[in-house]
XYZ file of C-alpha atoms in Angstrom:
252
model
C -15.760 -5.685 19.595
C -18.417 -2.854 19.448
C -22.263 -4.796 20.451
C -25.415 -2.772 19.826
C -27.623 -1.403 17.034
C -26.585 1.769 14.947
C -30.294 2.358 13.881
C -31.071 3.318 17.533
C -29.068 6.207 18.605
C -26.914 5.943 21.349
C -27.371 1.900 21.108
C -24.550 2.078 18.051
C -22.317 3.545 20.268
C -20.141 0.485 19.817
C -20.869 -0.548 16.308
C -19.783 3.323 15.686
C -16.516 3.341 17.719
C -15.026 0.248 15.894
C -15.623 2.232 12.670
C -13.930 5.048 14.365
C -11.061 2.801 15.312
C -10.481 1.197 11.869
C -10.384 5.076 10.587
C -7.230 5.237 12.690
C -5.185 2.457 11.626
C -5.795 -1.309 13.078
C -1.885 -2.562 14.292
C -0.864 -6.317 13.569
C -1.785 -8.064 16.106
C -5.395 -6.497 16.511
C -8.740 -7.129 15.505
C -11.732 -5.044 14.912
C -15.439 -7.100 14.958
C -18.895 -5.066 14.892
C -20.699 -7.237 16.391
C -24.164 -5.832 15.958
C -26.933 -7.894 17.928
C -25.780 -10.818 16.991
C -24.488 -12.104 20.172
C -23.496 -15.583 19.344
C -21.709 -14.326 16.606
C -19.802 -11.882 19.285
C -18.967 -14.956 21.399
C -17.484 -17.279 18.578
C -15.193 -14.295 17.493
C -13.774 -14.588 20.552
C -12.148 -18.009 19.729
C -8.299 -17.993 20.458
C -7.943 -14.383 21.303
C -5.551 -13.373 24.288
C -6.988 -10.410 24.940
C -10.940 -9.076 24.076
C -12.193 -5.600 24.704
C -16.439 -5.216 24.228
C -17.998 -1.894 24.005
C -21.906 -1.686 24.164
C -24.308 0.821 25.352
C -25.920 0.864 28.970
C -29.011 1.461 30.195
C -28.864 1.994 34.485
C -30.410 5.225 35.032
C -27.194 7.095 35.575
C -26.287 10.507 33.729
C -25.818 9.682 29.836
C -22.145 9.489 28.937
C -21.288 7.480 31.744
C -18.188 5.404 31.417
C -18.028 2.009 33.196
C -14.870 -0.433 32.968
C -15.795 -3.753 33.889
C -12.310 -6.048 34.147
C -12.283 -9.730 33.828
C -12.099 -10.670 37.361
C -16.194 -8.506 37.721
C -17.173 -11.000 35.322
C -17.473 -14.107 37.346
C -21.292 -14.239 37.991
C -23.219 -14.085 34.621
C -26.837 -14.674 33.726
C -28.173 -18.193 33.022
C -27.726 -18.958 29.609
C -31.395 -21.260 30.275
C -34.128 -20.058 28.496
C -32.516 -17.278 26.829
C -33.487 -16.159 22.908
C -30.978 -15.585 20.371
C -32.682 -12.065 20.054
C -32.374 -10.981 23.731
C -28.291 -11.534 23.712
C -26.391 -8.913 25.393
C -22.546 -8.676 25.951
C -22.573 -11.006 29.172
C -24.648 -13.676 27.855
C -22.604 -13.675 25.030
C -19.502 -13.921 27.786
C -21.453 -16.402 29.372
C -22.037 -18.500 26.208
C -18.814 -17.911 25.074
C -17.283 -19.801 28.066
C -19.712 -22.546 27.936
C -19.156 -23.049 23.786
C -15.892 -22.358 23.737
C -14.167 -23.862 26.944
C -10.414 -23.477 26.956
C -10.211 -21.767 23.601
C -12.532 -18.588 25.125
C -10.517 -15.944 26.387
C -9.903 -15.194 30.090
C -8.348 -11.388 29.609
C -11.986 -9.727 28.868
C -12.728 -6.237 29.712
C -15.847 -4.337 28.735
C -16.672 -1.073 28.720
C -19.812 0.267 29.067
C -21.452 3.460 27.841
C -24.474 4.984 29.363
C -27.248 5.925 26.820
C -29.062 9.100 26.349
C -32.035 7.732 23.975
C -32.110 4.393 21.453
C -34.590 6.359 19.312
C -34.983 4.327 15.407
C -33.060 6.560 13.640
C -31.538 8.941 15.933
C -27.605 9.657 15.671
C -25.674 9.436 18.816
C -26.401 12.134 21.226
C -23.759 14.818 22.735
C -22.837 12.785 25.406
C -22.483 9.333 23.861
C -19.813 10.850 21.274
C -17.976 12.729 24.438
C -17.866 9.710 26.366
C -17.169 7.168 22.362
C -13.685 9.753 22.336
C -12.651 9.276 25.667
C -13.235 5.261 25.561
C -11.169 5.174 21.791
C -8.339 6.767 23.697
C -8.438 4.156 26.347
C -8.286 1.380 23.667
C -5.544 3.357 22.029
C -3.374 3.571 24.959
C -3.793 -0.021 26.581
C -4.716 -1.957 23.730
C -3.625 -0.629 20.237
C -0.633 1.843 21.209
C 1.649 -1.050 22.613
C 0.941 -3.070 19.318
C 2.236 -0.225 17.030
C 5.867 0.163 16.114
C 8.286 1.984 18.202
C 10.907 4.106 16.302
C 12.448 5.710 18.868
C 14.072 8.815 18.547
C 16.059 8.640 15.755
C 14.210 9.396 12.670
C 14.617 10.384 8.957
C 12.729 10.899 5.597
C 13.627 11.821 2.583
C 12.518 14.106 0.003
C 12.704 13.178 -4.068
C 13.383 15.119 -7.076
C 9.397 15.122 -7.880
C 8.198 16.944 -4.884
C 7.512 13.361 -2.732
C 8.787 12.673 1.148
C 8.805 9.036 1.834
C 8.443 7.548 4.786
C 9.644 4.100 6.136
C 6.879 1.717 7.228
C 7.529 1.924 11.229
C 7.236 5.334 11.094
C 4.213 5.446 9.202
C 2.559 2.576 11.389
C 3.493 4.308 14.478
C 2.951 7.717 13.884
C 0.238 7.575 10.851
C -1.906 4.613 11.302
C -4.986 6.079 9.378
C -3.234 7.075 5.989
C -4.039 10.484 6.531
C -1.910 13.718 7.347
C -2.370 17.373 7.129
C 1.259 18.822 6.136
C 2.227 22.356 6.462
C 5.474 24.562 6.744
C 5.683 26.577 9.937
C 9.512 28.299 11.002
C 11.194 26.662 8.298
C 9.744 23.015 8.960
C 7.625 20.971 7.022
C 4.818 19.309 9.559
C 3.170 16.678 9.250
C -0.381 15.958 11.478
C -1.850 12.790 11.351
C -5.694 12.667 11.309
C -8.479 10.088 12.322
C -8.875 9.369 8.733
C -9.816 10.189 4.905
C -13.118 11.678 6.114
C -11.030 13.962 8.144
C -9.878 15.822 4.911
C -6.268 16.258 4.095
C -3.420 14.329 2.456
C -3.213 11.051 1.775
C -0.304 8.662 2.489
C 0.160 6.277 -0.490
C 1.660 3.126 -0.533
C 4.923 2.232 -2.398
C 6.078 -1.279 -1.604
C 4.596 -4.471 -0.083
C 6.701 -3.794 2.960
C 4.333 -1.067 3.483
C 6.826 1.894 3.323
C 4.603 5.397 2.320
C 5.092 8.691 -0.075
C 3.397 11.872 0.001
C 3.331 14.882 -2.441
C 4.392 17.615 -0.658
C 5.697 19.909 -3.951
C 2.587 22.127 -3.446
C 2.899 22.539 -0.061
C 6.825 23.736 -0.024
C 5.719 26.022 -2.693
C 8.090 23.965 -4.820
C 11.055 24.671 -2.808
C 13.940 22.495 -3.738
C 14.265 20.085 -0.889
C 16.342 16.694 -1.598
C 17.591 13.950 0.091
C 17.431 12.046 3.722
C 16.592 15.108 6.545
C 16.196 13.879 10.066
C 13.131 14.670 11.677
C 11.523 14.607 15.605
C 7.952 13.857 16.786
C 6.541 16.677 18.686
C 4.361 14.827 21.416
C 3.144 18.778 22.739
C 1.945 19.386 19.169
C 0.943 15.967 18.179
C 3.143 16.467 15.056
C 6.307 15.277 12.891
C 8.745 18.349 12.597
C 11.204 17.910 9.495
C 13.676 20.788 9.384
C 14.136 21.561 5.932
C 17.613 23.512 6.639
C 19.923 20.722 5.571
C 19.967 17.324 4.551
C 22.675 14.561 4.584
């Protein structure tokens, strides 16, 4: 869940890293909310989660771009929910009302992280530091959260190339390797690669779907320069290069 307002600045920081997030591909299993300033609305979506993650801006006084990780077990001692306004919710009163409206059915796995503003100006974009600090928390999410939902395909993997200039891919690989849809594809040393990229804004190829299973195809016959590449070719991920290397030597 990202809390805060994306007309002030560095306030939208978590409004603007869910949209970030659902650029990259959202794994079964996961949900993205923007939760805006509606914090009531923040605490009902928790209903029946295991596991919640809230990102919202901070105000403390330290150096903007500040990262803090607050885990469940920080969380004990939250405001008074007395007195409070609907229009002065932040994450922990919504926490704190979430645990008083939702008893058993509000989650006890909660973490939130916390970035530290620059400016809420009306109108402002996020500043410098905000964004550094937005990429750094999205890989955090990615690797604790979203990465262990996403299909494994271990090492063993294959596409294939058709007679009308498509590769195909099966639908773990494309999960796991190309969340977003969206893929820069080259040849380099006699291999076809294919990037993935944060997502159709990013530019690049699209992955299309062919089947309900979710299996994808991409047209590649301009980038081979229509070389005449058929059939299943095995392929490896190359974690250094962030890439998926398909020889194009052979096929089987």
């Amino acid at each position: 869940m990202g809390c805060g307002n994306l007309l002030r600045g560095d306030d939208g920081v978590g409004p603007v890293l869910v949209r970030h997030l659902w650029e990259r591909g959202v794994p079964a299993g996961a949900r993205l909310v923007d939760g805006g300033t509606a914090g009531m609305d923040v605490a009902f979506q928790m209903r029946g989660a295991e596991r919640v993650v809230i990102v919202d801006a901070s105000a403390t006084g330290a150096d903007p771009g500040t990262i803090y990780r607050v885990p469940a077990d920080e969380l004990a001692d939250l405001p008074p929910l007395e007195g409070l306004h609907t229009h002065s919710f932040r994450w922990d009163h919504a926490i704190a009302f979430a645990r008083w409206a939702l008893a058993d059915a509000c989650p006890s796995d909660i973490t939130v992280f916390l970035i530290e503003a620059a400016g809420v100006e009306l109108g402002a974009d996020l500043s410098a530091p905000a964004q550094a600090a937005m990429e750094q928390v999205i890989d955090l999410v990615e690797r604790d959260y979203l990465g262990p939902l996403r299909p494994d395909v271990g090492d063993d993997i294959s596409v294939s190339f058709t007679d009308d200039g498509y590769v195909r891919l099966d639908a773990a690989l494309a999960a796991s390797r190309f969340p977003s849809d969206a893929v820069a594809a080259m040849v380099r040393e006699d291999d076809l690669w294919l990037i993935p990229l944060r997502g159709p804004r990013s530019g690049g190829l699209l992955l299309k779907q062919r089947n309900p299973a979710g299996d994808r195809s991409l047209l590649v016959r301009e980038v081979l320069a229509d070389r005449p590449v058929t059939g299943v070719h095995q392929a490896f991920w190359d974690d250094a290069q962030h890439a998926l290397r398909i020889p194009l030597g052979s096929d089987r």
